[in-house]
Amino acid sequence: MTVVYHSVHGHTQVLAEHLADGARSVPGARVHLVELRPEDVVAARWHDAEVLTLLERADAIVLGCPTLMGSVSTVFKAFMEAAFTPFTTQAWKDKLAGGFTMSASQSGDKLLVLEELAVFAAQMGMQWIGVADMPGNNWSGGARDDVNRLGSWLGLMSQSHADLPAEHAGSRGDRITAERYGERIARLTQRWVNGVPHETSRMTEHEARALSASLRET
């Protein structure tokens, strides 16, 4: 599994790291974390042959970038267009995929970015995995540190205050949601690729609220 992301000020990187940590918690999972760098964009096209080779070998690819002006970042868009090369040979066909994004605003139109990532994965012939956690912070007893506090299922959403450094990226709940999402993708990848039995974990809304409450107490 490879997590490939672009981060402008480090906030999205924190989300990527927590997602990767969640994936690594699954026994047998091998996780690579790849940052897309602005210096690898030449003439509006991203270039890094080693990364493309790594992605071709991956069983799952998780895509992440900040939401900027309601769209993916410039560097990530350049990477997506560079993927036309593996697109022509269907090199990523039937790999599993997921996505995540970060913005300063509560909404920031992050859904549009997740839709862009999901359509990109579909064009590459990949199978998309969404977030499966119940929504948090949607009732009077909710809080910013709830799991899935932004109520996103297509992919992972997080929000960071623009005036705070990367070490304060997202909320505790966002980071835990990232870890749970990474674990989910890693487990489903093993099931998809190796036929490893997987028992689906389910949670009622009441149980989800109890989980978020217990996190606030620790």
mmCIF file of C-alpha atoms in Angstrom:
data_model
loop_
_atom_site.group_PDB
_atom_site.id
_atom_site.type_symbol
_atom_site.label_atom_id
_atom_site.label_comp_id
_atom_site.label_asym_id
_atom_site.label_seq_id
_atom_site.Cartn_x
_atom_site.Cartn_y
_atom_site.Cartn_z
ATOM 1 C CA MET A 1 0.000 0.000 0.000
ATOM 2 C CA THR A 2 1.334 3.429 -0.960
ATOM 3 C CA VAL A 3 0.075 6.739 0.404
ATOM 4 C CA VAL A 4 0.923 9.454 -2.117
ATOM 5 C CA TYR A 5 0.200 13.046 -1.120
ATOM 6 C CA HIS A 6 1.030 16.717 -1.555
ATOM 7 C CA SER A 7 1.210 19.080 1.404
ATOM 8 C CA VAL A 8 1.783 22.837 1.246
ATOM 9 C CA HIS A 9 2.404 23.763 4.903
ATOM 10 C CA GLY A 10 2.639 20.298 6.470
ATOM 11 C CA HIS A 11 -0.971 19.929 7.637
ATOM 12 C CA THR A 12 -1.929 17.377 4.992
ATOM 13 C CA GLN A 13 1.321 15.541 5.696
ATOM 14 C CA VAL A 14 0.239 14.986 9.303
ATOM 15 C CA LEU A 15 -2.995 13.441 8.049
ATOM 16 C CA ALA A 16 -1.044 11.204 5.639
ATOM 17 C CA GLU A 17 1.272 10.043 8.429
ATOM 18 C CA HIS A 18 -1.609 9.084 10.707
ATOM 19 C CA LEU A 19 -3.324 7.239 7.867
ATOM 20 C CA ALA A 20 -0.099 5.331 7.183
ATOM 21 C CA ASP A 21 0.277 4.530 10.896
ATOM 22 C CA GLY A 22 -3.204 3.041 10.915
ATOM 23 C CA ALA A 23 -2.348 0.876 7.919
ATOM 24 C CA ARG A 24 0.890 -0.282 9.545
ATOM 25 C CA SER A 25 -1.078 -1.507 12.568
ATOM 26 C CA VAL A 26 -2.384 -4.355 10.390
ATOM 27 C CA PRO A 27 -0.058 -7.378 10.630
ATOM 28 C CA GLY A 28 1.671 -8.049 7.342
ATOM 29 C CA ALA A 29 0.851 -4.681 5.799
ATOM 30 C CA ARG A 30 3.712 -2.926 4.025
ATOM 31 C CA VAL A 31 3.144 0.809 3.742
ATOM 32 C CA HIS A 32 5.056 3.424 1.750
ATOM 33 C CA LEU A 33 4.579 7.147 2.308
ATOM 34 C CA VAL A 34 5.416 9.302 -0.727
ATOM 35 C CA GLU A 35 5.345 13.104 -0.788
ATOM 36 C CA LEU A 36 4.884 14.853 -4.122
ATOM 37 C CA ARG A 37 7.351 17.725 -4.377
ATOM 38 C CA PRO A 38 6.919 20.988 -6.316
ATOM 39 C CA GLU A 39 10.436 20.659 -7.756
ATOM 40 C CA ASP A 40 9.340 17.496 -9.581
ATOM 41 C CA VAL A 41 6.871 19.534 -11.652
ATOM 42 C CA VAL A 42 8.483 20.679 -14.914
ATOM 43 C CA ALA A 43 6.528 22.456 -17.652
ATOM 44 C CA ALA A 44 3.303 21.821 -15.681
ATOM 45 C CA ARG A 45 3.900 18.047 -15.664
ATOM 46 C CA TRP A 46 5.061 15.995 -12.675
ATOM 47 C CA HIS A 47 8.003 13.617 -13.210
ATOM 48 C CA ASP A 48 9.391 10.906 -10.915
ATOM 49 C CA ALA A 49 9.971 7.509 -12.508
ATOM 50 C CA GLU A 50 10.817 5.834 -9.193
ATOM 51 C CA VAL A 51 7.495 6.820 -7.653
ATOM 52 C CA LEU A 52 5.582 5.581 -10.700
ATOM 53 C CA THR A 53 7.393 2.248 -10.417
ATOM 54 C CA LEU A 54 6.496 2.048 -6.736
ATOM 55 C CA LEU A 55 2.848 2.795 -7.483
ATOM 56 C CA GLU A 56 2.736 0.160 -10.213
ATOM 57 C CA ARG A 57 3.839 -2.434 -7.654
ATOM 58 C CA ALA A 58 1.397 -1.305 -4.934
ATOM 59 C CA ASP A 59 -1.779 -3.264 -4.220
ATOM 60 C CA ALA A 60 -3.512 -0.103 -2.942
ATOM 61 C CA ILE A 61 -2.915 3.597 -3.569
ATOM 62 C CA VAL A 62 -4.260 6.278 -1.231
ATOM 63 C CA LEU A 63 -4.364 9.787 -2.687
ATOM 64 C CA GLY A 64 -4.208 12.975 -0.629
ATOM 65 C CA CYS A 65 -3.815 16.728 -1.024
ATOM 66 C CA PRO A 66 -5.086 19.990 0.451
ATOM 67 C CA THR A 67 -8.266 21.606 -0.843
ATOM 68 C CA LEU A 68 -7.242 24.886 -2.465
ATOM 69 C CA MET A 69 -9.875 27.131 -4.001
ATOM 70 C CA GLY A 70 -12.282 24.177 -4.121
ATOM 71 C CA SER A 71 -9.941 21.898 -6.047
ATOM 72 C CA VAL A 72 -6.898 19.668 -5.761
ATOM 73 C CA SER A 73 -3.552 21.422 -5.382
ATOM 74 C CA THR A 74 -1.511 22.303 -8.470
ATOM 75 C CA VAL A 75 1.215 19.774 -7.694
ATOM 76 C CA PHE A 76 -1.294 16.977 -7.206
ATOM 77 C CA LYS A 77 -3.091 17.880 -10.434
ATOM 78 C CA ALA A 78 0.243 17.678 -12.255
ATOM 79 C CA PHE A 79 0.723 14.196 -10.770
ATOM 80 C CA MET A 80 -2.751 13.134 -11.904
ATOM 81 C CA GLU A 81 -2.024 14.244 -15.453
ATOM 82 C CA ALA A 82 1.316 12.416 -15.408
ATOM 83 C CA ALA A 83 -0.641 9.234 -14.598
ATOM 84 C CA PHE A 84 -1.814 9.273 -18.224
ATOM 85 C CA THR A 85 1.166 6.999 -18.908
ATOM 86 C CA PRO A 86 -0.018 4.133 -16.642
ATOM 87 C CA PHE A 87 -3.583 4.924 -17.766
ATOM 88 C CA THR A 88 -2.738 3.953 -21.347
ATOM 89 C CA THR A 89 -1.635 0.471 -20.240
ATOM 90 C CA GLN A 90 -4.173 0.087 -17.394
ATOM 91 C CA ALA A 91 -1.193 -0.458 -15.092
ATOM 92 C CA TRP A 92 -3.236 0.453 -11.992
ATOM 93 C CA LYS A 93 -6.362 -1.494 -12.948
ATOM 94 C CA ASP A 94 -8.020 -3.360 -10.029
ATOM 95 C CA LYS A 95 -5.771 -1.799 -7.403
ATOM 96 C CA LEU A 96 -7.653 -0.510 -4.364
ATOM 97 C CA ALA A 97 -7.831 3.238 -3.794
ATOM 98 C CA GLY A 98 -8.860 5.797 -1.203
ATOM 99 C CA GLY A 99 -8.472 9.523 -0.694
ATOM 100 C CA PHE A 100 -8.152 12.331 1.840
ATOM 101 C CA THR A 101 -8.033 16.102 1.927
ATOM 102 C CA MET A 102 -7.474 19.008 4.307
ATOM 103 C CA SER A 103 -8.664 22.610 4.347
ATOM 104 C CA ALA A 104 -8.701 25.576 6.701
ATOM 105 C CA SER A 105 -12.420 26.193 6.337
ATOM 106 C CA GLN A 106 -14.979 23.904 7.924
ATOM 107 C CA SER A 107 -16.310 23.060 4.471
ATOM 108 C CA GLY A 108 -13.891 24.553 1.997
ATOM 109 C CA ASP A 109 -15.710 22.480 -0.655
ATOM 110 C CA LYS A 110 -13.602 19.468 0.290
ATOM 111 C CA LEU A 111 -16.201 17.134 -1.222
ATOM 112 C CA LEU A 112 -15.260 18.406 -4.673
ATOM 113 C CA VAL A 113 -11.668 17.304 -4.109
ATOM 114 C CA LEU A 114 -12.704 13.849 -2.947
ATOM 115 C CA GLU A 115 -14.905 13.571 -6.030
ATOM 116 C CA GLU A 116 -11.943 14.535 -8.222
ATOM 117 C CA LEU A 117 -9.799 11.871 -6.563
ATOM 118 C CA ALA A 118 -12.517 9.227 -6.854
ATOM 119 C CA VAL A 119 -13.115 9.991 -10.550
ATOM 120 C CA PHE A 120 -9.370 9.859 -11.169
ATOM 121 C CA ALA A 121 -9.222 6.441 -9.486
ATOM 122 C CA ALA A 122 -12.195 5.274 -11.563
ATOM 123 C CA GLN A 123 -10.485 6.361 -14.779
ATOM 124 C CA MET A 124 -7.435 4.364 -13.697
ATOM 125 C CA GLY A 125 -9.669 1.304 -13.270
ATOM 126 C CA MET A 126 -9.237 1.184 -9.498
ATOM 127 C CA GLN A 127 -11.672 0.099 -6.768
ATOM 128 C CA TRP A 128 -12.534 2.911 -4.316
ATOM 129 C CA ILE A 129 -12.781 2.470 -0.525
ATOM 130 C CA GLY A 130 -14.581 5.084 1.544
ATOM 131 C CA VAL A 131 -14.673 5.943 5.237
ATOM 132 C CA ALA A 132 -16.996 3.683 7.242
ATOM 133 C CA ASP A 133 -17.220 5.496 10.589
ATOM 134 C CA MET A 134 -20.503 6.871 11.892
ATOM 135 C CA PRO A 135 -20.753 10.698 11.951
ATOM 136 C CA GLY A 136 -19.526 12.664 14.940
ATOM 137 C CA ASN A 137 -20.193 16.139 16.338
ATOM 138 C CA ASN A 138 -23.740 16.115 14.935
ATOM 139 C CA TRP A 139 -25.618 16.360 18.226
ATOM 140 C CA SER A 140 -25.611 18.483 21.401
ATOM 141 C CA GLY A 141 -23.144 16.163 23.154
ATOM 142 C CA GLY A 142 -20.706 16.118 20.245
ATOM 143 C CA ALA A 143 -17.302 17.795 20.088
ATOM 144 C CA ARG A 144 -14.549 18.786 17.656
ATOM 145 C CA ASP A 145 -12.513 15.741 18.689
ATOM 146 C CA ASP A 146 -15.198 13.254 17.659
ATOM 147 C CA VAL A 147 -14.391 10.536 15.140
ATOM 148 C CA ASN A 148 -15.568 11.509 11.618
ATOM 149 C CA ARG A 149 -16.683 14.882 12.987
ATOM 150 C CA LEU A 150 -17.127 16.303 9.473
ATOM 151 C CA GLY A 151 -19.396 13.451 8.415
ATOM 152 C CA SER A 152 -17.482 12.391 5.305
ATOM 153 C CA TRP A 153 -17.797 8.943 3.715
ATOM 154 C CA LEU A 154 -16.494 9.246 0.167
ATOM 155 C CA GLY A 155 -13.068 9.796 1.685
ATOM 156 C CA LEU A 156 -11.307 11.326 4.661
ATOM 157 C CA MET A 157 -11.830 15.018 5.443
ATOM 158 C CA SER A 158 -9.921 17.095 7.959
ATOM 159 C CA GLN A 159 -9.858 20.779 8.894
ATOM 160 C CA SER A 160 -6.998 22.826 10.351
ATOM 161 C CA HIS A 161 -6.972 26.410 11.567
ATOM 162 C CA ALA A 162 -4.984 28.516 9.117
ATOM 163 C CA ASP A 163 -2.994 30.324 11.811
ATOM 164 C CA LEU A 164 -1.725 27.200 13.587
ATOM 165 C CA PRO A 165 1.420 25.226 12.613
ATOM 166 C CA ALA A 166 1.381 21.688 11.242
ATOM 167 C CA GLU A 167 1.799 20.051 14.654
ATOM 168 C CA HIS A 168 -1.754 21.208 15.394
ATOM 169 C CA ALA A 169 -3.117 19.852 12.116
ATOM 170 C CA GLY A 170 -6.724 18.698 12.254
ATOM 171 C CA SER A 171 -8.240 17.609 15.537
ATOM 172 C CA ARG A 172 -7.593 14.548 17.638
ATOM 173 C CA GLY A 173 -10.721 13.032 16.159
ATOM 174 C CA ASP A 174 -9.510 13.761 12.613
ATOM 175 C CA ARG A 175 -6.206 12.036 13.292
ATOM 176 C CA ILE A 176 -7.929 9.008 14.818
ATOM 177 C CA THR A 177 -10.310 8.883 11.862
ATOM 178 C CA ALA A 178 -7.268 8.899 9.557
ATOM 179 C CA GLU A 179 -5.751 5.968 11.443
ATOM 180 C CA ARG A 180 -9.011 4.021 11.312
ATOM 181 C CA TYR A 181 -9.322 4.719 7.589
ATOM 182 C CA GLY A 182 -5.763 3.555 6.951
ATOM 183 C CA GLU A 183 -6.392 0.361 8.910
ATOM 184 C CA ARG A 184 -9.617 -0.243 6.958
ATOM 185 C CA ILE A 185 -7.878 0.113 3.608
ATOM 186 C CA ALA A 186 -5.010 -2.162 4.688
ATOM 187 C CA ARG A 187 -7.364 -4.890 5.915
ATOM 188 C CA LEU A 188 -9.528 -4.743 2.798
ATOM 189 C CA THR A 189 -6.385 -4.830 0.650
ATOM 190 C CA GLN A 190 -5.334 -8.075 2.305
ATOM 191 C CA ARG A 191 -8.797 -9.465 1.735
ATOM 192 C CA TRP A 192 -8.808 -8.328 -1.887
ATOM 193 C CA VAL A 193 -5.296 -9.470 -2.796
ATOM 194 C CA ASN A 194 -4.606 -12.447 -0.563
ATOM 195 C CA GLY A 195 -8.046 -13.770 0.258
ATOM 196 C CA VAL A 196 -7.423 -13.097 3.958
ATOM 197 C CA PRO A 197 -10.676 -13.583 5.937
ATOM 198 C CA HIS A 198 -11.995 -10.301 7.249
ATOM 199 C CA GLU A 199 -14.738 -9.890 9.815
ATOM 200 C CA THR A 200 -16.593 -6.642 9.213
ATOM 201 C CA SER A 201 -16.695 -4.412 12.284
ATOM 202 C CA ARG A 202 -20.013 -2.606 12.742
ATOM 203 C CA MET A 203 -21.048 0.175 15.113
ATOM 204 C CA THR A 204 -24.380 1.800 15.919
ATOM 205 C CA GLU A 205 -24.694 5.574 16.201
ATOM 206 C CA HIS A 206 -25.009 5.207 19.985
ATOM 207 C CA GLU A 207 -21.804 3.160 20.124
ATOM 208 C CA ALA A 208 -20.029 5.695 17.919
ATOM 209 C CA ARG A 209 -20.979 8.526 20.276
ATOM 210 C CA ALA A 210 -19.772 6.481 23.233
ATOM 211 C CA LEU A 211 -16.456 5.948 21.448
ATOM 212 C CA SER A 212 -15.991 9.669 20.851
ATOM 213 C CA ALA A 213 -16.933 10.399 24.486
ATOM 214 C CA SER A 214 -14.338 7.893 25.745
ATOM 215 C CA LEU A 215 -11.669 9.578 23.628
ATOM 216 C CA ARG A 216 -12.429 12.918 25.256
ATOM 217 C CA GLU A 217 -11.981 11.347 28.680
ATOM 218 C CA THR A 218 -8.473 10.014 27.980
#
